[in-house]
mmCIF file of C-alpha atoms and ligand atoms in Angstrom:
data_model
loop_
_atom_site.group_PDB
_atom_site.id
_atom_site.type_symbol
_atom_site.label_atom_id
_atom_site.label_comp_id
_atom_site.label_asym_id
_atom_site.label_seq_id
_atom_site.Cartn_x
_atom_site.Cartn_y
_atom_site.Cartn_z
ATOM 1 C CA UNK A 1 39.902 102.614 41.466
ATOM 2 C CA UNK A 2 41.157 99.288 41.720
ATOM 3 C CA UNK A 3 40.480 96.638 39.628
ATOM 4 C CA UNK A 4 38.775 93.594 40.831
ATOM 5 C CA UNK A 5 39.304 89.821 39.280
ATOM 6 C CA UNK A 6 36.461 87.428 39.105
ATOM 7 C CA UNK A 7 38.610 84.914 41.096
ATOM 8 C CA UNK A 8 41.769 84.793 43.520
ATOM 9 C CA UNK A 9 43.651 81.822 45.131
ATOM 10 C CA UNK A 10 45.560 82.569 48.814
ATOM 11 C CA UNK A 11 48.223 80.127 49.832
ATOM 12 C CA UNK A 12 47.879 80.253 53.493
ATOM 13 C CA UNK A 13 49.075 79.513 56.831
ATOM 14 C CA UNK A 14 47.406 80.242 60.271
ATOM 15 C CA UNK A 15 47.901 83.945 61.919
ATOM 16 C CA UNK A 16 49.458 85.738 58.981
ATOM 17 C CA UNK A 17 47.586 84.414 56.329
ATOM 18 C CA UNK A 18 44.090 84.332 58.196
ATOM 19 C CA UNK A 19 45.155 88.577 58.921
ATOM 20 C CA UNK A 20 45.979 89.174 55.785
ATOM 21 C CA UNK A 21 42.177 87.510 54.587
ATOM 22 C CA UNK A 22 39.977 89.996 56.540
ATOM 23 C CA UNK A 23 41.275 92.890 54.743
ATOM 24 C CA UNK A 24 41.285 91.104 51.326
ATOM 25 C CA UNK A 25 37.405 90.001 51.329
ATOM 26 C CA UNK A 26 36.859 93.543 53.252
ATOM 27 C CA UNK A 27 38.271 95.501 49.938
ATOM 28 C CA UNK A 28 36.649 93.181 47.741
ATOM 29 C CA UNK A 29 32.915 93.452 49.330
ATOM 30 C CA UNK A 30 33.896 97.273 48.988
ATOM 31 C CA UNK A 31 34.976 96.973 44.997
ATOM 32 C CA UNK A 32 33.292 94.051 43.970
ATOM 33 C CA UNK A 33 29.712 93.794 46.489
ATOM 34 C CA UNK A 34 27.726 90.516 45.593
ATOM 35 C CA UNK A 35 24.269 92.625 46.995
ATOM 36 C CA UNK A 36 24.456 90.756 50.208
ATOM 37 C CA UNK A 37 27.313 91.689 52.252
ATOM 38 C CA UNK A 38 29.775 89.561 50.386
ATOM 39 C CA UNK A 39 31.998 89.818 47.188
ATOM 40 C CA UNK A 40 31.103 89.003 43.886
ATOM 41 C CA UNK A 41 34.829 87.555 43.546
ATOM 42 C CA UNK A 42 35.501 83.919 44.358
ATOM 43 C CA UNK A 43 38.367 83.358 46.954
ATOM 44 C CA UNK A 44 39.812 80.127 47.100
ATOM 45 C CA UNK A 45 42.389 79.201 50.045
ATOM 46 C CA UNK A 46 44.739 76.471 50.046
ATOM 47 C CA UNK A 47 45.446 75.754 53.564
ATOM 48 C CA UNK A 48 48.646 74.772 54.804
ATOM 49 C CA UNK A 49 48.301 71.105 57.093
ATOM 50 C CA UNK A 50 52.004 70.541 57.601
ATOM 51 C CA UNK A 51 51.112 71.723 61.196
ATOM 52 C CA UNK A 52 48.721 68.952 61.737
ATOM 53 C CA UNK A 53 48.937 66.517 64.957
ATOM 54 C CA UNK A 54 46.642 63.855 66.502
ATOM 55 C CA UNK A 55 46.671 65.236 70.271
ATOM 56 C CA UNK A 56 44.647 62.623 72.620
ATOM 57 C CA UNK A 57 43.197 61.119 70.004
ATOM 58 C CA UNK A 58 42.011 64.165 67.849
ATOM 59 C CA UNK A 59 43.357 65.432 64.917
ATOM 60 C CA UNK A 60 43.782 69.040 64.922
ATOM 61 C CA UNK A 61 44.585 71.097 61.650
ATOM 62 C CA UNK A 62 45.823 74.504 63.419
ATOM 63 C CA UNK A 63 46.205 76.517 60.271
ATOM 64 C CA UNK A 64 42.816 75.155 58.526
ATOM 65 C CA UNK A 65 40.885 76.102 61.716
ATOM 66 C CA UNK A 66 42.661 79.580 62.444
ATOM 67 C CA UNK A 67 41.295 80.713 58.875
ATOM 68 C CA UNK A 68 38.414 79.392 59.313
ATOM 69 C CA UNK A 69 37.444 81.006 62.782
ATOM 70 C CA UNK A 70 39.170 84.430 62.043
ATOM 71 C CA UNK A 71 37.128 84.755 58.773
ATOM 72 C CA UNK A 72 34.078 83.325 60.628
ATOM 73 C CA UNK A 73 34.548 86.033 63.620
ATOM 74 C CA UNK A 74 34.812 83.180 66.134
ATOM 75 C CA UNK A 75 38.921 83.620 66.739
ATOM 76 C CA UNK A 76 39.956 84.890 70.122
ATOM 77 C CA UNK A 77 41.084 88.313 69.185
ATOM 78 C CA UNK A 78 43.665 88.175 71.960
ATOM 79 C CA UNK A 79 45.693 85.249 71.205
ATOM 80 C CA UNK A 80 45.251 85.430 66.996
ATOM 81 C CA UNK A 81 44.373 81.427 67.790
ATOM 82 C CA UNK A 82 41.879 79.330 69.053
ATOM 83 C CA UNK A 83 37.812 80.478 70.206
ATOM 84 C CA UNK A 84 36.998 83.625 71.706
ATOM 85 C CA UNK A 85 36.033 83.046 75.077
ATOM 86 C CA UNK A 86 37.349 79.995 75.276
ATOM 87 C CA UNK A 87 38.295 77.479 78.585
ATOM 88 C CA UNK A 88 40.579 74.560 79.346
ATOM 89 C CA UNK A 89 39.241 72.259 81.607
ATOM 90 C CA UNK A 90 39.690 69.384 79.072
ATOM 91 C CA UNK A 91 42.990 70.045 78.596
ATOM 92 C CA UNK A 92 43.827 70.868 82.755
ATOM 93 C CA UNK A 93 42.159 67.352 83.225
ATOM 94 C CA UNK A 94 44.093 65.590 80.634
ATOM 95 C CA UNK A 95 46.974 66.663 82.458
ATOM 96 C CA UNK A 96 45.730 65.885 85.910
ATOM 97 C CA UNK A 97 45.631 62.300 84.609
ATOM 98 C CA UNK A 98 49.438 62.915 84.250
ATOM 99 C CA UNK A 99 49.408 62.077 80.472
ATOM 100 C CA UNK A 100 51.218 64.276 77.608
ATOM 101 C CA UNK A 101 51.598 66.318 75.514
ATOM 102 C CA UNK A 102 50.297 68.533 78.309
ATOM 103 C CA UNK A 103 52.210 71.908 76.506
ATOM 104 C CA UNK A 104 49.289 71.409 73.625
ATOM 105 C CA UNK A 105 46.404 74.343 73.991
ATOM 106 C CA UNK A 106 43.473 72.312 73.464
ATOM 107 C CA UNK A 107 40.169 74.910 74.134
ATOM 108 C CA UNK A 108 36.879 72.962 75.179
ATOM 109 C CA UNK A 109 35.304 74.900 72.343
ATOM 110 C CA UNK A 110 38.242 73.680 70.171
ATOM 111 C CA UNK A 111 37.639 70.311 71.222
ATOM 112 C CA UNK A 112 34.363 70.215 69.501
ATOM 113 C CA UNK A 113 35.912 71.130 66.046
ATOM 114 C CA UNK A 114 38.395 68.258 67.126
ATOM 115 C CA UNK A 115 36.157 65.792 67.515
ATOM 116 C CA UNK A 116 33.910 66.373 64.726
ATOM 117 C CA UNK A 117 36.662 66.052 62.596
ATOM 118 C CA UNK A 118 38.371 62.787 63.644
ATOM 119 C CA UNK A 119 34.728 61.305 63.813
ATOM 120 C CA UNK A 120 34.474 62.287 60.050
ATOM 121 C CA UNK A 121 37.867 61.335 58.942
ATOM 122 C CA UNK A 122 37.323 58.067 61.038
ATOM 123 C CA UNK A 123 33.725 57.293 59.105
ATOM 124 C CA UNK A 124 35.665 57.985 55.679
ATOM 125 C CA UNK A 125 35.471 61.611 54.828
ATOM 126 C CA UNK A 126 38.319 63.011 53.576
ATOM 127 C CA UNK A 127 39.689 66.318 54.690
ATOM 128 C CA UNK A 128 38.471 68.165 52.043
ATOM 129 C CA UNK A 129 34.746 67.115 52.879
ATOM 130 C CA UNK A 130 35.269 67.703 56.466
ATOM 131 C CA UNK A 131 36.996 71.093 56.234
ATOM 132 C CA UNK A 132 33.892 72.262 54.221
ATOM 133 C CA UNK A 133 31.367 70.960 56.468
ATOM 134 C CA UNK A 134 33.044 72.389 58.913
ATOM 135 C CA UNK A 135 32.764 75.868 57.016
ATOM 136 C CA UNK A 136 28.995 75.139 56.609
ATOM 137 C CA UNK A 137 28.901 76.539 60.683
ATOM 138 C CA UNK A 138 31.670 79.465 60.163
ATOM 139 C CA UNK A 139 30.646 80.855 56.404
ATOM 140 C CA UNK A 140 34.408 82.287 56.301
ATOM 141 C CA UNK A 141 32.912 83.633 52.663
ATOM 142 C CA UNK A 142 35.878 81.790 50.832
ATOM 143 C CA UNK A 143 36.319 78.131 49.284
ATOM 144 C CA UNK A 144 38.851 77.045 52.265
ATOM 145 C CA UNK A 145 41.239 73.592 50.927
ATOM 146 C CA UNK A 146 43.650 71.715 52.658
ATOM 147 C CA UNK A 147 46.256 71.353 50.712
ATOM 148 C CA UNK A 148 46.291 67.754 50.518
ATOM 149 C CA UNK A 149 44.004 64.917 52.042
ATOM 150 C CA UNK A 150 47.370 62.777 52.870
ATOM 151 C CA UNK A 151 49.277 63.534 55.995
ATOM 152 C CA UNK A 152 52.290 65.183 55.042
ATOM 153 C CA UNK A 153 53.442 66.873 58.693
ATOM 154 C CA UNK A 154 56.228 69.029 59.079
ATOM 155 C CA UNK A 155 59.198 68.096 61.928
ATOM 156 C CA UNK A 156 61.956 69.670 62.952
ATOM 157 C CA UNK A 157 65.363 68.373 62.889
ATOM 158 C CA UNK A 158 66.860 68.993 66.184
ATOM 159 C CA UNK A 159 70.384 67.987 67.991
ATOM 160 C CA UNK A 160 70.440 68.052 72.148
ATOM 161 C CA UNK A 161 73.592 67.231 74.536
ATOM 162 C CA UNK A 162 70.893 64.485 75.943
ATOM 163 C CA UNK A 163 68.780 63.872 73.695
ATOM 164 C CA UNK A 164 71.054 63.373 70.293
ATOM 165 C CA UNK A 165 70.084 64.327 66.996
ATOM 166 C CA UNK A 166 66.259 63.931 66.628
ATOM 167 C CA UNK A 167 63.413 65.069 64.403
ATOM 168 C CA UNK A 168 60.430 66.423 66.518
ATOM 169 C CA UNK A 169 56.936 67.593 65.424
ATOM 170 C CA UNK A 170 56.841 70.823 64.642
ATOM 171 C CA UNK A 171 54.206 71.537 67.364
ATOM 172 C CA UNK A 172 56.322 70.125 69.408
ATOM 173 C CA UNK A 173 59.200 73.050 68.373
ATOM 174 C CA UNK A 174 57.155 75.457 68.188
ATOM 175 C CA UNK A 175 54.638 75.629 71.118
ATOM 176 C CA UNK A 176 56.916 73.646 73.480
ATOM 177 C CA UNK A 177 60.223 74.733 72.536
ATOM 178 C CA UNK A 178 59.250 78.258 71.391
ATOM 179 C CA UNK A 179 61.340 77.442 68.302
ATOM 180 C CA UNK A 180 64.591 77.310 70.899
ATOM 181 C CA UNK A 181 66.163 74.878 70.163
ATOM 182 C CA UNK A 182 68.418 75.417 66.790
ATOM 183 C CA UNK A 183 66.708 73.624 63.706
ATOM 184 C CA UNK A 184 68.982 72.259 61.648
ATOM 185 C CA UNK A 185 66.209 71.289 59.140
ATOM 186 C CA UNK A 186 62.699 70.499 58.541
ATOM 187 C CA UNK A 187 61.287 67.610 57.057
ATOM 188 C CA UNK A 188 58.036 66.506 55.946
ATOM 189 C CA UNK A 189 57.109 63.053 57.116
ATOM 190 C CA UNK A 190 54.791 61.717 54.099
ATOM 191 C CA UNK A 191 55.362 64.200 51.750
ATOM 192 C CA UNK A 192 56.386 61.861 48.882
ATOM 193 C CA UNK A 193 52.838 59.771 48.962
ATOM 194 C CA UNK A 194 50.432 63.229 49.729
ATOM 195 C CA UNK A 195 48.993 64.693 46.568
ATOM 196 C CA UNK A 196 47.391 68.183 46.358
ATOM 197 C CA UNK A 197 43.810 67.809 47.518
ATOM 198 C CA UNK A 198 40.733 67.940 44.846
ATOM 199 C CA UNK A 199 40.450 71.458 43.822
ATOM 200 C CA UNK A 200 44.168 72.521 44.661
ATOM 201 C CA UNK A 201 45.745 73.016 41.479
ATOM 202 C CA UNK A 202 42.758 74.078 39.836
ATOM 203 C CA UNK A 203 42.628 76.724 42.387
ATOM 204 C CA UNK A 204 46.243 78.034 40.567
ATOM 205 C CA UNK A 205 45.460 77.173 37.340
ATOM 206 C CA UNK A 206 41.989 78.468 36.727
ATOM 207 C CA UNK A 207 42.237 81.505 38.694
ATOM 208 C CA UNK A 208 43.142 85.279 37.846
ATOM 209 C CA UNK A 209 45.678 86.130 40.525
ATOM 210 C CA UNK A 210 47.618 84.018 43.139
ATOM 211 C CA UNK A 211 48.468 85.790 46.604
ATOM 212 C CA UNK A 212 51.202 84.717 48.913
ATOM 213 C CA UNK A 213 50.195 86.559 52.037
ATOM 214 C CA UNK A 214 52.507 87.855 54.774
ATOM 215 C CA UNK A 215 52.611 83.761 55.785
ATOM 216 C CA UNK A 216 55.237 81.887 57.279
ATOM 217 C CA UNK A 217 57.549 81.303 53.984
ATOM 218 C CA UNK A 218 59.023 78.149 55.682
ATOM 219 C CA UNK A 219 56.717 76.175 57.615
ATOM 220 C CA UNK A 220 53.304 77.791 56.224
ATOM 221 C CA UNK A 221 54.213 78.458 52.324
ATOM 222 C CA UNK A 222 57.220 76.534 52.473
ATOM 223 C CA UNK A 223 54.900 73.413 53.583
ATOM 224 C CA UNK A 224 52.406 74.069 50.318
ATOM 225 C CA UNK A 225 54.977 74.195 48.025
ATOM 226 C CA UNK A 226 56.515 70.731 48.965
ATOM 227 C CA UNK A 227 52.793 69.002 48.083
ATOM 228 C CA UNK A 228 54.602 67.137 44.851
ATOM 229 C CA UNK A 229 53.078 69.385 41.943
ATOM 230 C CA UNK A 230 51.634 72.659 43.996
ATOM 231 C CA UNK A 231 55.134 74.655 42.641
ATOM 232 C CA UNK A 232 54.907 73.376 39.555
ATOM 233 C CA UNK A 233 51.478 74.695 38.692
ATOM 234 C CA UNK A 234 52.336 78.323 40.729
ATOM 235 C CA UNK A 235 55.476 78.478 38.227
ATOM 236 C CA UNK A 236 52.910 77.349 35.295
ATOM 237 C CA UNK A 237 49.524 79.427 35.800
ATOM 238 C CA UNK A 238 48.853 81.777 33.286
ATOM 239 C CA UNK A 239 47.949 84.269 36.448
ATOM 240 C CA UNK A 240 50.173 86.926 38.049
ATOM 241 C CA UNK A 241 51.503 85.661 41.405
ATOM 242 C CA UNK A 242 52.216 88.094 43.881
ATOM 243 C CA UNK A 243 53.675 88.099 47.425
ATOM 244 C CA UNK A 244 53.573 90.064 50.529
ATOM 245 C CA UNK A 245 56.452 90.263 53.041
ATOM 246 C CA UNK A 246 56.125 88.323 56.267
ATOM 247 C CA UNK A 247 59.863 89.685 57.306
ATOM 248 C CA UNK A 248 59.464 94.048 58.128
ATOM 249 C CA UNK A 249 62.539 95.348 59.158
ATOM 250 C CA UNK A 250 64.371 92.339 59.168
ATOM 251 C CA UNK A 251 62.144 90.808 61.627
ATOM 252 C CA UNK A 252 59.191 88.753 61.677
ATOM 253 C CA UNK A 253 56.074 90.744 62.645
ATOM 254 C CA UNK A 254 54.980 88.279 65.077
ATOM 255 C CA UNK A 255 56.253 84.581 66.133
ATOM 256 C CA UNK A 256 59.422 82.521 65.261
ATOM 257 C CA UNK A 257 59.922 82.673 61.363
ATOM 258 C CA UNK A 258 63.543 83.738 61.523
ATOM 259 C CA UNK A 259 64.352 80.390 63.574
ATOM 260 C CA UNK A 260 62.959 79.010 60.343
ATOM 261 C CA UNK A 261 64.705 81.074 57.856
ATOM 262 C CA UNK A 262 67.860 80.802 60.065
ATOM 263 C CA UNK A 263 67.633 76.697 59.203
ATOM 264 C CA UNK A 264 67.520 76.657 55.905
ATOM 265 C CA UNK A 265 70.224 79.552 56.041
ATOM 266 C CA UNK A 266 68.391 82.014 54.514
ATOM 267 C CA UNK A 267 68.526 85.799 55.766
ATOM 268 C CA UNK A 268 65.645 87.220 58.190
ATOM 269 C CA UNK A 269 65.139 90.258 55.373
ATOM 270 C CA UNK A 270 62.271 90.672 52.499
ATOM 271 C CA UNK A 271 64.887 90.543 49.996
ATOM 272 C CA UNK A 272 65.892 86.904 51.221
ATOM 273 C CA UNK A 273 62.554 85.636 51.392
ATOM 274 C CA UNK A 274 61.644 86.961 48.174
ATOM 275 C CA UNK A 275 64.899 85.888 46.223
ATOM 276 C CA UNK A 276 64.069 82.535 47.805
ATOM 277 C CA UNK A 277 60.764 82.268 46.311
ATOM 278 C CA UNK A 278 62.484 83.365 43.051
ATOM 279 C CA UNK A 279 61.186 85.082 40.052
ATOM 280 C CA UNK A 280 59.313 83.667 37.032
ATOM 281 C CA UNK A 281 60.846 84.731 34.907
ATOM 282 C CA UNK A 282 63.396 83.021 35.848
ATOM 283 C CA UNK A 283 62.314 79.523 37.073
ATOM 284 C CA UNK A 284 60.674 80.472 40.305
ATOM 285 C CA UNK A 285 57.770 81.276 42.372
ATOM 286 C CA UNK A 286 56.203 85.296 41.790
ATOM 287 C CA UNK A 287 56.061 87.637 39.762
ATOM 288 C CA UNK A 288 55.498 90.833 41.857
ATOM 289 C CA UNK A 289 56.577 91.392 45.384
ATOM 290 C CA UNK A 290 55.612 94.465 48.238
ATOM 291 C CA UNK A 291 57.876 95.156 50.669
ATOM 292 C CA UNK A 292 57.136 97.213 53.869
ATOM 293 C CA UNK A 293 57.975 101.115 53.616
ATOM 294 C CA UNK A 294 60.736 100.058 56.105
ATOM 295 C CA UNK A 295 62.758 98.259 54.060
ATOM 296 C CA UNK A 296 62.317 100.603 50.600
ATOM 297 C CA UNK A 297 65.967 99.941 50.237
ATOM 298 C CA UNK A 298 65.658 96.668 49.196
ATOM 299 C CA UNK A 299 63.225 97.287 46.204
ATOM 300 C CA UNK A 300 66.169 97.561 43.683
ATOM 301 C CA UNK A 301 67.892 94.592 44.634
ATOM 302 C CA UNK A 302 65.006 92.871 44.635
ATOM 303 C CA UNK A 303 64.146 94.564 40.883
ATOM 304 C CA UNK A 304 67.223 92.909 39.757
ATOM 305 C CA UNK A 305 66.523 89.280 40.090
ATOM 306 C CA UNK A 306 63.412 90.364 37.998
ATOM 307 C CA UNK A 307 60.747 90.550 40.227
ATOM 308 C CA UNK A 308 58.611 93.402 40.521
ATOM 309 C CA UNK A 309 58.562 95.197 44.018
ATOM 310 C CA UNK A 310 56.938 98.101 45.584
ATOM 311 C CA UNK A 311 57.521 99.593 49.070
ATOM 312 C CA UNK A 312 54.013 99.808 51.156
ATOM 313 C CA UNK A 313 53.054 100.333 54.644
ATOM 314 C CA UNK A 314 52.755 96.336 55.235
ATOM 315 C CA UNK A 315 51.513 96.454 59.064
ATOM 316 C CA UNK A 316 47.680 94.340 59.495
ATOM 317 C CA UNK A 317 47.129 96.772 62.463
ATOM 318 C CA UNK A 318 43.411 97.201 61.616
ATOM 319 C CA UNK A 319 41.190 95.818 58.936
ATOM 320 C CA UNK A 320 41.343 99.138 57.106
ATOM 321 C CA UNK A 321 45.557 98.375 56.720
ATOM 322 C CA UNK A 322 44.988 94.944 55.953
ATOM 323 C CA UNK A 323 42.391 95.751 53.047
ATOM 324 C CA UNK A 324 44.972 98.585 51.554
ATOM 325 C CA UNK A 325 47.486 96.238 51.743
ATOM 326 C CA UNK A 326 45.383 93.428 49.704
ATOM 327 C CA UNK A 327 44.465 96.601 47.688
ATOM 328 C CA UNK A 328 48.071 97.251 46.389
ATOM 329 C CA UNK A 329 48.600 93.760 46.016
ATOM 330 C CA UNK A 330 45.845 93.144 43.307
ATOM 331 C CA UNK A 331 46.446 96.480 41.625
ATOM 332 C CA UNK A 332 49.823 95.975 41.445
ATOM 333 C CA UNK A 333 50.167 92.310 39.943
ATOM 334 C CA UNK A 334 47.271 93.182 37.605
ATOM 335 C CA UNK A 335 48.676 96.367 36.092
HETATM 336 P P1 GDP B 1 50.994 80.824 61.570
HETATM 337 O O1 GDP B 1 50.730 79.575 60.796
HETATM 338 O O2 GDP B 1 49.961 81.077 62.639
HETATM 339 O O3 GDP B 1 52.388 80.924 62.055
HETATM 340 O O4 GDP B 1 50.727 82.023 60.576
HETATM 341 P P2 GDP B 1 51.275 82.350 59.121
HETATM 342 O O5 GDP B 1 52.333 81.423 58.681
HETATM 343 O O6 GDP B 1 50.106 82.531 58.230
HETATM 344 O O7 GDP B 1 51.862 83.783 59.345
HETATM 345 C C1 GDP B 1 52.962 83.998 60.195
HETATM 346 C C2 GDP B 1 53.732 85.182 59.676
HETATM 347 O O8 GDP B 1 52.878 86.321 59.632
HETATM 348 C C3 GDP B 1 54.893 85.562 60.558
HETATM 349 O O9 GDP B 1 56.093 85.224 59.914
HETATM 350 C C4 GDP B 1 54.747 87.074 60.737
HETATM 351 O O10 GDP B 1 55.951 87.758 60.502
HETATM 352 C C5 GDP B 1 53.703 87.452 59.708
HETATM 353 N N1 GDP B 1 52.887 88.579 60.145
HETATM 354 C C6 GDP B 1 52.095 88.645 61.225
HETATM 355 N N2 GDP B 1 51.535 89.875 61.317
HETATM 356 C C7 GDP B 1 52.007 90.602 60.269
HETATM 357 C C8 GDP B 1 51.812 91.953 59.813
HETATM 358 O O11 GDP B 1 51.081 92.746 60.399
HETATM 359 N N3 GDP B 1 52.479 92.322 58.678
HETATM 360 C C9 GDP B 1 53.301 91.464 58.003
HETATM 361 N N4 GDP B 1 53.913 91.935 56.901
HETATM 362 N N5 GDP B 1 53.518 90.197 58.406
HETATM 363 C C10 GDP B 1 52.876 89.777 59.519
HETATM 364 CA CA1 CA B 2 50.950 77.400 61.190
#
């Protein structure tokens, strides 16, 4: 039976991440039950908002809201994003008036989340407070953070025959461009002035185990780590940090993240990514590291930088493989 700590932290970013959280609080209500239907364990997420945009006047925090309505069973099972059920007559208007962006899914449900939101931040609140009233409706049965309250958002260094050399959001890349054109770098516009958000590195410090889901390790993970002092403290906690590959096969299971990797010329494999995050031991980022049964290959080389690594079916097909998965991951950092 496996073990099950008092308290976990997830770094994560939208799809992947928000997955990859079903099956973990499903295995812990199973080993740890609070009485209720919940866990007894505390699960705190740091969100990533490198994503963020303003969009007509809103400010939408994609990642923050696809945990948050995945884990509060109001996600549209179909497209992994945005509300179940949802319409577009907002956004079909908006671009009736002729004004952009008009590539920018904006649900009506959405929209509400939207709105609240940029009222809030507008009256004061930070994101922090906003995120978690926001939670107060969807009860996603973890402590969800943004990982800062500054904007820090991610763009995407791009070069076109017409266009020149350019740096676009990466929105913009990703859901106009479907990551086509070649990055040739990513940088995060405010990242020097954001600081981790109240609770952050707490979350790493005071915890028992640190998780690096199957998330983007670029533009999701990647994006945490640049808030100035988030790697520091995942390099200092006294807690085991493990990660689970986003890369199976030498693919990404879903989406764009070799486009990413590609950029910062690192290798579309789990031994890549996981030599990227380093071990550490040895100055970097985990300790322990599963790989998909597919790529069992790679566990020595990946032994030899000295980080842990076990082969496991790594496929969130159902919430019953998603929980086994979150299963091996807190048995094996904790043994
Ligand atoms: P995003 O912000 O919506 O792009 O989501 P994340 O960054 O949290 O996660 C995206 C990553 O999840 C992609 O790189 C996928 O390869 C990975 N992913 C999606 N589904 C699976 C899965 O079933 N297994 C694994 N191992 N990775 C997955
Ligand atoms: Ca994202």
């Amino acid at each position: 039976m496996t073990s099950a700590p008092a308290r976990v932290t997830v770094l994560s970013g939208g799809i992947g991440g928000a997955r990859f959280l079903v099956g973990l609080l499903a295995h812990l209500r199973q080993v740890n039950p609070d009485g209720q239907g919940g866990t007894l364990t505390a699960v705190t997420v740091i969100g990533n908002t490198g994503d963020d945009i303003w969009v007509h006047g809103v400010r939408v925090c994609p990642d923050l809201d696809t945990v948050m309505y995945t884990l509060g069973d109001g996600i549209s099972r179909e497209r992994g994003w945005g509300r179940e059920g949802e319409t577009f007559s907002a956004k079909d208007e908006l671009a009736a008036y002729g004004v952009e962006p008009t590539w920018f899914g904006l649900g009506d449900k959405d929209l509400a989340t939207h709105l609240i939101r940029t009222q809030s931040l507008q009256s004061g609140f930070t994101l922090t407070e906003v995120t978690a009233a926001l939670c107060d409706r969807w009860q996603p049965g973890v402590t969800l953070l943004p990982m800062s309250n500054e904007r820090a958002e991610t763009h995407v260094v791009v070069e076109t025959e017409d266009e020149g050399r350019r740096a676009i959001h990466f929105q913009e890349w990703w859901i106009r461009y479907r990551a086509s054109l070649p990055a040739q770098g990513f940088v995060m516009v405010g990242i020097d002035e954001a600081k981790p958000a109240p609770g952050v590195l707490e979350a790493i410090h005071d915890t028992d185990l640190v998780i690096l889901p199957p998330s983007n390790p670029v533009v999701s993970i990647g994006a945490i780590l640049q808030v100035p002092g988030i790697a520091e403290a995942i390099r200092t906690t006294k807690a085991p940090v493990v990660g689970l590959s986003p890369i199976v096969g030498d693919a990404p299971v879903r989406g764009m993240a070799d486009a990413c990797l590609t950029a910062l010329n690192i290798e579309t494999t789990a031994t890549a990514v996981a030599l990227h995050y380093g071990a550490r031991s040895n100055g970097g980022l985990i300790d322990a590291w599963l790989v998909d049964t597919q790529d069992a290959l790679s566990v020595a080389v990946i032994e030899e930088s000295g980080i842990r690594t076990r082969a496991i079916p790594l496929m969130m097909t159902d919430v019953d493989a998603t929980a086994a998965m979150a299963a091996q991951a807190i048995d094996f950092a904790t043994s």
